[in-house]
Amino acid sequence: MKVGFIGLGNMGKPMALNLMNACHDVNGFDTVAVDAEGLCIVESATEAAKDADVVITMLPNGAILRSVAKAVLRSMSSDTVFLDCSTVDVDSARAVAQMATEASVIPLDAPVSGGVGGASAGTLTFMVGGSKDGFEKAKPLFDIMGQKAVHCGPSGNGQAAKICNNMILGATMIVTCEAFALADKLGLDRQSMFDVVSTSSGYSWTLNAYCPAPGIGPTSPSDNGYRPGFASDLMLKDLRLSQQAAEMADADTPMGQMAEQLYAQFVETEDGEGKDFSAMLLRFETRGRS
Ligand code: NAD
């Protein structure tokens, strides 16, 4: 396929390289200079989109996505696919889908989980909103860039799935860190706590697969000085999107709201910025109740 790839940052570039290495014809564009590693880099987003069967975007936020979509949709042919893999607000995803449909282009919102490691290894999970037909058209690309793609329903539902997942992830990580700090204070050693909880009803992905306590469980960012991994700043972004969506939908999400507040504090007024989201354990280790 001829693919236009817009946004060649930490995630976009390795995804584009995987498509190129699988013999797709990729034209990439970014607003900053990119070390291309063999990718064909063009001068503008519209040039990347011209004659493309699929345009993929991997951008920082909904406002930038809207402006890129506005610029490129008019240069795309009918029945081609506009595939946004960024994490953005549900409103922007649905607005861009409407713009695409009006331009006779098939919209898909397909945010990912798996991080930079998954983008490089081609093992991302895609959560996809949009038509079943569009999903089938993009499936060969999902199969190269990822290991799993789930069709979640109409436009915006990919973003909805992503923020629900990450709201669970953020809140679960916080309570996992709290539990380790409580265990410390009760004189329960961390390995014993892990051995019990990882095989009991308190188990979770954050404990079993991504343990925030260094030296416990499988290797995770905590064993690497809390270098991300999945940065606290990105977790805060996703928690904010979840609360924005909850406001819009009038959903009561007290745990999600508390998780957002704690990550905001951690990133903005403590020293969480740039650290993995499991570094939350550091803030609980040293605190008392007040
Ligand atoms: P990044 O900041 O490394 O990359 C974004 C790229 O978009 C940058 O290179 C930037 O120059 C480019 N860009 C900005 N405006 C542009 C424009 N108008 N036209 C073309 N390019 C433009 O971010 P990232 O880590 O690659 O994340 C991309 C998206 O994926 C975000 O929405 C993020 O939330 C999501 N995501 C990231 C991770 C992760 O672990 N990094 C995991 C899952 C999802």
Short mmCIF file of C-alpha atoms and ligand atoms in Angstrom, two decimals:
data_model
loop_
_atom_site.label_atom_id
_atom_site.label_comp_id
_atom_site.label_asym_id
_atom_site.label_seq_id
_atom_site.Cartn_x
_atom_site.Cartn_y
_atom_site.Cartn_z
CA MET A 1 0.00 0.00 0.00
CA LYS A 2 0.98 3.60 -0.38
CA VAL A 3 1.06 5.05 3.14
CA GLY A 4 1.40 8.67 4.28
CA PHE A 5 2.76 8.78 7.84
CA ILE A 6 2.41 12.08 9.73
CA GLY A 7 4.14 12.48 13.11
CA LEU A 8 7.45 10.63 13.29
CA GLY A 9 8.18 10.93 17.02
CA ASN A 10 9.01 8.25 19.58
CA MET A 11 6.10 6.09 18.46
CA GLY A 12 5.47 7.15 14.86
CA LYS A 13 8.96 6.62 13.50
CA PRO A 14 9.37 2.97 14.52
CA MET A 15 5.83 2.23 13.33
CA ALA A 16 6.60 3.83 9.95
CA LEU A 17 9.89 1.92 9.72
CA ASN A 18 8.08 -1.38 10.35
CA LEU A 19 5.69 -0.61 7.48
CA MET A 20 8.61 0.33 5.21
CA ASN A 21 10.47 -2.86 6.15
CA ALA A 22 7.35 -4.85 5.24
CA CYS A 23 7.64 -3.37 1.71
CA HIS A 24 4.91 -0.74 1.93
CA ASP A 25 5.60 2.52 0.13
CA VAL A 26 5.82 5.04 3.02
CA ASN A 27 6.06 8.83 2.74
CA GLY A 28 6.72 10.37 6.15
CA PHE A 29 6.33 13.91 7.43
CA ASP A 30 7.09 15.66 10.71
CA THR A 31 7.37 19.35 11.60
CA VAL A 32 10.82 18.75 13.11
CA ALA A 33 13.85 17.17 11.46
CA VAL A 34 13.87 13.38 11.71
CA ASP A 35 16.79 10.98 11.44
CA ALA A 36 15.06 9.10 8.62
CA GLU A 37 16.87 5.70 8.77
CA GLY A 38 15.84 5.00 5.15
CA LEU A 39 12.32 6.47 5.34
CA CYS A 40 11.26 8.77 2.53
CA ILE A 41 10.63 12.16 4.18
CA VAL A 42 8.52 14.68 2.28
CA GLU A 43 8.08 18.44 2.71
CA SER A 44 4.49 18.67 3.98
CA ALA A 45 1.61 16.70 5.43
CA THR A 46 -0.39 17.17 2.21
CA GLU A 47 2.48 15.76 0.18
CA ALA A 48 2.59 12.70 2.45
CA ALA A 49 -1.17 12.26 2.00
CA LYS A 50 -1.23 12.71 -1.78
CA ASP A 51 -2.17 9.45 -3.61
CA ALA A 52 -1.95 7.50 -0.34
CA ASP A 53 -4.22 4.49 0.23
CA VAL A 54 -3.92 5.08 3.97
CA VAL A 55 -2.81 8.16 5.90
CA ILE A 56 -1.62 7.41 9.43
CA THR A 57 -1.24 10.12 12.08
CA MET A 58 0.70 9.75 15.36
CA LEU A 59 0.46 13.19 16.95
CA PRO A 60 0.60 14.75 20.44
CA ASN A 61 -3.01 15.88 20.94
CA GLY A 62 -6.51 16.50 19.57
CA ALA A 63 -5.95 20.12 18.51
CA ILE A 64 -2.97 19.18 16.34
CA LEU A 65 -4.85 16.17 14.95
CA ARG A 66 -7.79 18.41 13.95
CA SER A 67 -5.51 20.87 12.14
CA VAL A 68 -3.59 18.12 10.32
CA ALA A 69 -6.84 16.39 9.31
CA LYS A 70 -8.24 19.67 8.00
CA ALA A 71 -5.12 20.19 5.90
CA VAL A 72 -4.77 16.69 4.44
CA LEU A 73 -8.31 15.33 3.99
CA ARG A 74 -8.94 17.45 0.94
CA SER A 75 -5.92 15.99 -0.85
CA MET A 76 -7.04 12.39 -0.22
CA SER A 77 -9.01 10.28 -2.71
CA SER A 78 -12.45 8.76 -2.04
CA ASP A 79 -12.51 5.49 -0.10
CA THR A 80 -8.98 5.85 1.18
CA VAL A 81 -8.43 5.54 4.97
CA PHE A 82 -7.50 8.22 7.51
CA LEU A 83 -6.09 6.22 10.43
CA ASP A 84 -5.31 8.16 13.59
CA CYS A 85 -3.21 6.21 16.11
CA SER A 86 -2.61 9.13 18.52
CA THR A 87 -4.23 9.24 21.96
CA VAL A 88 -6.68 12.16 21.82
CA ASP A 89 -10.00 13.20 23.35
CA VAL A 90 -13.11 11.38 22.18
CA ASP A 91 -14.62 14.67 20.92
CA SER A 92 -11.68 15.34 18.58
CA ALA A 93 -11.74 11.76 17.32
CA ARG A 94 -15.45 12.07 16.46
CA ALA A 95 -15.04 15.55 14.92
CA VAL A 96 -12.20 14.33 12.69
CA ALA A 97 -14.26 11.28 11.72
CA GLN A 98 -17.06 13.56 10.61
CA MET A 99 -14.66 15.72 8.58
CA ALA A 100 -13.28 12.59 6.91
CA THR A 101 -16.71 11.18 6.12
CA GLU A 102 -17.71 14.51 4.54
CA ALA A 103 -14.59 14.22 2.34
CA SER A 104 -15.58 10.60 1.38
CA VAL A 105 -12.55 9.31 3.30
CA ILE A 106 -12.95 6.38 5.73
CA PRO A 107 -12.01 7.41 9.30
CA LEU A 108 -10.53 5.12 11.95
CA ASP A 109 -9.40 6.08 15.46
CA ALA A 110 -6.91 3.46 16.60
CA PRO A 111 -4.95 4.44 19.69
CA VAL A 112 -2.38 1.94 20.87
CA SER A 113 -0.99 0.35 23.97
CA GLY A 114 2.47 -1.14 24.15
CA GLY A 115 4.65 1.97 24.26
CA VAL A 116 7.86 2.68 22.39
CA GLY A 117 9.08 -0.91 22.90
CA GLY A 118 5.91 -2.26 21.30
CA ALA A 119 6.13 0.26 18.45
CA SER A 120 9.69 -0.87 17.66
CA ALA A 121 8.98 -4.57 18.02
CA GLY A 122 5.71 -4.39 16.04
CA THR A 123 3.76 -5.74 19.02
CA LEU A 124 1.31 -2.90 19.72
CA THR A 125 -2.36 -3.45 20.55
CA PHE A 126 -4.74 -1.30 18.50
CA MET A 127 -8.19 -0.32 19.83
CA VAL A 128 -10.16 0.68 16.79
CA GLY A 129 -13.24 2.86 16.29
CA GLY A 130 -14.89 3.27 12.89
CA SER A 131 -16.59 1.10 10.28
CA LYS A 132 -15.97 -2.63 9.99
CA ASP A 133 -15.01 -2.08 6.32
CA GLY A 134 -12.39 0.48 7.28
CA PHE A 135 -11.07 -1.88 9.95
CA GLU A 136 -10.68 -4.67 7.38
CA LYS A 137 -8.87 -2.33 4.97
CA ALA A 138 -6.36 -1.30 7.63
CA LYS A 139 -5.98 -4.82 9.09
CA PRO A 140 -2.84 -5.72 7.06
CA LEU A 141 -1.14 -2.62 8.51
CA PHE A 142 -2.25 -3.41 12.07
CA ASP A 143 -0.81 -6.90 11.59
CA ILE A 144 2.62 -5.41 10.81
CA MET A 145 2.68 -2.70 13.48
CA GLY A 146 1.03 -4.77 16.19
CA GLN A 147 0.09 -8.15 17.55
CA LYS A 148 -3.58 -7.43 18.16
CA ALA A 149 -6.27 -5.12 16.79
CA VAL A 150 -9.74 -5.01 18.36
CA HIS A 151 -12.68 -3.41 16.57
CA CYS A 152 -14.53 -1.53 19.33
CA GLY A 153 -17.47 -0.07 17.37
CA PRO A 154 -18.14 3.31 15.76
CA SER A 155 -15.81 6.33 15.57
CA GLY A 156 -14.45 7.48 18.92
CA ASN A 157 -14.81 4.05 20.54
CA GLY A 158 -11.10 3.27 20.09
CA GLN A 159 -10.27 6.35 22.17
CA ALA A 160 -13.00 5.41 24.66
CA ALA A 161 -11.43 1.95 25.13
CA LYS A 162 -7.97 3.45 25.53
CA ILE A 163 -8.92 5.94 28.26
CA CYS A 164 -11.02 3.38 30.16
CA ASN A 165 -8.04 1.01 30.13
CA ASN A 166 -5.62 3.68 31.28
CA MET A 167 -7.96 4.93 34.00
CA ILE A 168 -7.91 1.39 35.44
CA LEU A 169 -4.14 1.23 34.95
CA GLY A 170 -3.44 4.56 36.71
CA ALA A 171 -5.71 3.89 39.68
CA THR A 172 -4.39 0.32 40.03
CA MET A 173 -0.78 1.45 39.96
CA ILE A 174 -1.47 3.97 42.73
CA VAL A 175 -3.10 1.41 45.01
CA THR A 176 -0.34 -1.12 44.27
CA CYS A 177 2.26 1.47 45.36
CA GLU A 178 0.20 2.35 48.45
CA ALA A 179 0.03 -1.31 49.40
CA PHE A 180 3.84 -1.73 49.15
CA ALA A 181 4.37 1.38 51.32
CA LEU A 182 1.83 0.08 53.86
CA ALA A 183 3.51 -3.35 53.87
CA ASP A 184 6.87 -1.64 54.59
CA LYS A 185 5.41 0.15 57.59
CA LEU A 186 3.81 -3.04 58.89
CA GLY A 187 7.12 -4.90 58.67
CA LEU A 188 5.91 -7.18 55.85
CA ASP A 189 8.77 -7.67 53.40
CA ARG A 190 8.09 -6.82 49.77
CA GLN A 191 8.94 -10.25 48.38
CA SER A 192 6.46 -11.92 50.73
CA MET A 193 3.80 -9.42 49.81
CA PHE A 194 4.46 -10.04 46.11
CA ASP A 195 4.41 -13.83 46.56
CA VAL A 196 1.03 -13.67 48.28
CA VAL A 197 -0.74 -10.95 46.31
CA SER A 198 0.48 -12.00 42.86
CA THR A 199 -1.32 -15.32 43.38
CA SER A 200 -4.28 -13.95 45.37
CA SER A 201 -7.33 -11.86 44.57
CA GLY A 202 -5.38 -8.58 44.73
CA TYR A 203 -3.28 -9.52 41.71
CA SER A 204 -3.11 -7.16 38.74
CA TRP A 205 -1.00 -6.36 35.71
CA THR A 206 0.69 -3.52 37.64
CA LEU A 207 1.82 -5.92 40.36
CA ASN A 208 2.41 -9.15 38.45
CA ALA A 209 3.93 -7.83 35.20
CA TYR A 210 5.14 -4.31 35.99
CA CYS A 211 5.94 -4.42 39.69
CA PRO A 212 6.75 -0.90 41.03
CA ALA A 213 9.10 -2.31 43.72
CA PRO A 214 12.69 -2.77 42.49
CA GLY A 215 14.07 -6.30 42.57
CA ILE A 216 10.63 -7.89 42.92
CA GLY A 217 8.79 -9.77 40.16
CA PRO A 218 9.78 -9.64 36.49
CA THR A 219 12.17 -6.91 35.30
CA SER A 220 10.35 -3.57 35.03
CA PRO A 221 11.24 0.17 34.94
CA SER A 222 11.65 0.10 38.75
CA ASP A 223 14.75 -2.05 38.15
CA ASN A 224 16.12 0.62 35.86
CA GLY A 225 15.92 3.68 38.14
CA TYR A 226 12.29 4.25 37.02
CA ARG A 227 13.36 5.32 33.54
CA PRO A 228 10.19 5.05 31.36
CA GLY A 229 8.62 2.68 30.29
CA PHE A 230 5.45 4.64 30.36
CA ALA A 231 6.15 8.12 31.68
CA SER A 232 4.06 9.65 34.47
CA ASP A 233 3.47 12.66 32.18
CA LEU A 234 1.77 10.40 29.60
CA MET A 235 -0.29 8.71 32.31
CA LEU A 236 -1.42 12.17 33.45
CA LYS A 237 -2.38 13.05 29.87
CA ASP A 238 -4.54 9.91 29.58
CA LEU A 239 -6.13 10.39 33.02
CA ARG A 240 -7.06 13.95 32.04
CA LEU A 241 -8.64 12.64 28.84
CA SER A 242 -10.60 10.10 30.89
CA GLN A 243 -11.94 12.82 33.20
CA GLN A 244 -12.73 15.11 30.27
CA ALA A 245 -14.74 12.26 28.72
CA ALA A 246 -16.40 11.48 32.07
CA GLU A 247 -17.50 15.14 32.34
CA MET A 248 -18.88 15.04 28.82
CA ALA A 249 -20.75 11.77 29.43
CA ASP A 250 -21.87 12.66 33.00
CA ALA A 251 -20.15 9.54 34.40
CA ASP A 252 -19.25 9.32 38.10
CA THR A 253 -15.54 8.35 38.26
CA PRO A 254 -14.21 9.21 41.74
CA MET A 255 -11.24 6.81 41.59
CA GLY A 256 -10.25 8.07 38.13
CA GLN A 257 -10.55 11.65 39.38
CA MET A 258 -8.36 10.93 42.40
CA ALA A 259 -5.80 9.19 40.17
CA GLU A 260 -5.71 12.26 37.92
CA GLN A 261 -5.16 14.56 40.93
CA LEU A 262 -2.36 12.39 42.33
CA TYR A 263 -0.51 12.11 39.02
CA ALA A 264 -0.93 15.89 38.48
CA GLN A 265 0.64 16.51 41.89
CA PHE A 266 3.39 13.97 41.20
CA VAL A 267 4.30 15.42 37.80
CA GLU A 268 3.74 19.12 38.45
CA THR A 269 4.74 19.79 42.04
CA GLU A 270 6.81 16.76 43.09
CA ASP A 271 9.60 15.23 41.02
CA GLY A 272 7.63 12.72 38.94
CA GLU A 273 8.14 14.42 35.57
CA GLY A 274 10.12 12.20 33.21
CA LYS A 275 9.93 9.22 35.57
CA ASP A 276 8.03 6.03 34.88
CA PHE A 277 4.45 6.01 36.23
CA SER A 278 5.43 3.25 38.68
CA ALA A 279 7.73 5.76 40.45
CA MET A 280 4.58 6.69 42.39
CA LEU A 281 5.99 4.21 44.94
CA LEU A 282 8.77 6.71 45.77
CA ARG A 283 6.23 9.31 46.92
CA PHE A 284 4.39 6.89 49.21
CA GLU A 285 7.56 5.35 50.69
CA THR A 286 8.48 8.50 52.55
CA ARG A 287 5.05 9.79 53.58
CA GLY A 288 2.84 9.48 56.59
CA ARG A 289 -0.90 10.04 56.67
CA SER A 290 -0.87 13.84 56.88
P1 NAD B 1 6.23 12.47 20.31
O1 NAD B 1 6.08 13.82 20.89
O2 NAD B 1 7.53 11.75 20.42
O3 NAD B 1 5.81 12.48 18.75
C1 NAD B 1 4.85 13.32 18.19
C2 NAD B 1 5.43 13.87 16.90
O4 NAD B 1 4.46 14.64 16.22
C3 NAD B 1 6.64 14.77 17.12
O5 NAD B 1 7.76 14.29 16.40
C4 NAD B 1 6.17 16.13 16.60
O6 NAD B 1 7.21 16.91 16.02
C5 NAD B 1 5.13 15.70 15.58
N1 NAD B 1 4.19 16.76 15.21
C6 NAD B 1 3.64 17.70 16.02
N2 NAD B 1 2.82 18.49 15.28
C7 NAD B 1 2.88 18.04 14.01
C8 NAD B 1 2.27 18.44 12.80
N3 NAD B 1 1.41 19.47 12.75
N4 NAD B 1 2.56 17.75 11.67
C9 NAD B 1 3.42 16.70 11.69
N5 NAD B 1 4.04 16.27 12.82
C10 NAD B 1 3.77 16.94 13.95
O7 NAD B 1 5.06 11.59 20.97
P2 NAD B 1 4.94 9.99 20.97
O8 NAD B 1 5.48 9.46 22.24
O9 NAD B 1 5.41 9.48 19.66
O10 NAD B 1 3.36 9.84 21.10
C11 NAD B 1 2.51 10.05 19.99
C12 NAD B 1 1.09 9.72 20.40
O11 NAD B 1 1.02 8.37 20.85
C13 NAD B 1 0.56 10.58 21.55
O12 NAD B 1 -0.79 10.88 21.30
C14 NAD B 1 0.73 9.68 22.77
O13 NAD B 1 -0.19 9.99 23.80
C15 NAD B 1 0.47 8.33 22.17
N6 NAD B 1 1.10 7.21 22.89
C16 NAD B 1 2.39 7.29 23.30
C17 NAD B 1 2.98 6.22 23.97
C18 NAD B 1 4.41 6.28 24.44
O14 NAD B 1 4.80 5.40 25.23
N7 NAD B 1 5.21 7.22 23.96
C19 NAD B 1 2.21 5.07 24.22
C20 NAD B 1 0.90 5.00 23.75
C21 NAD B 1 0.35 6.08 23.09
#
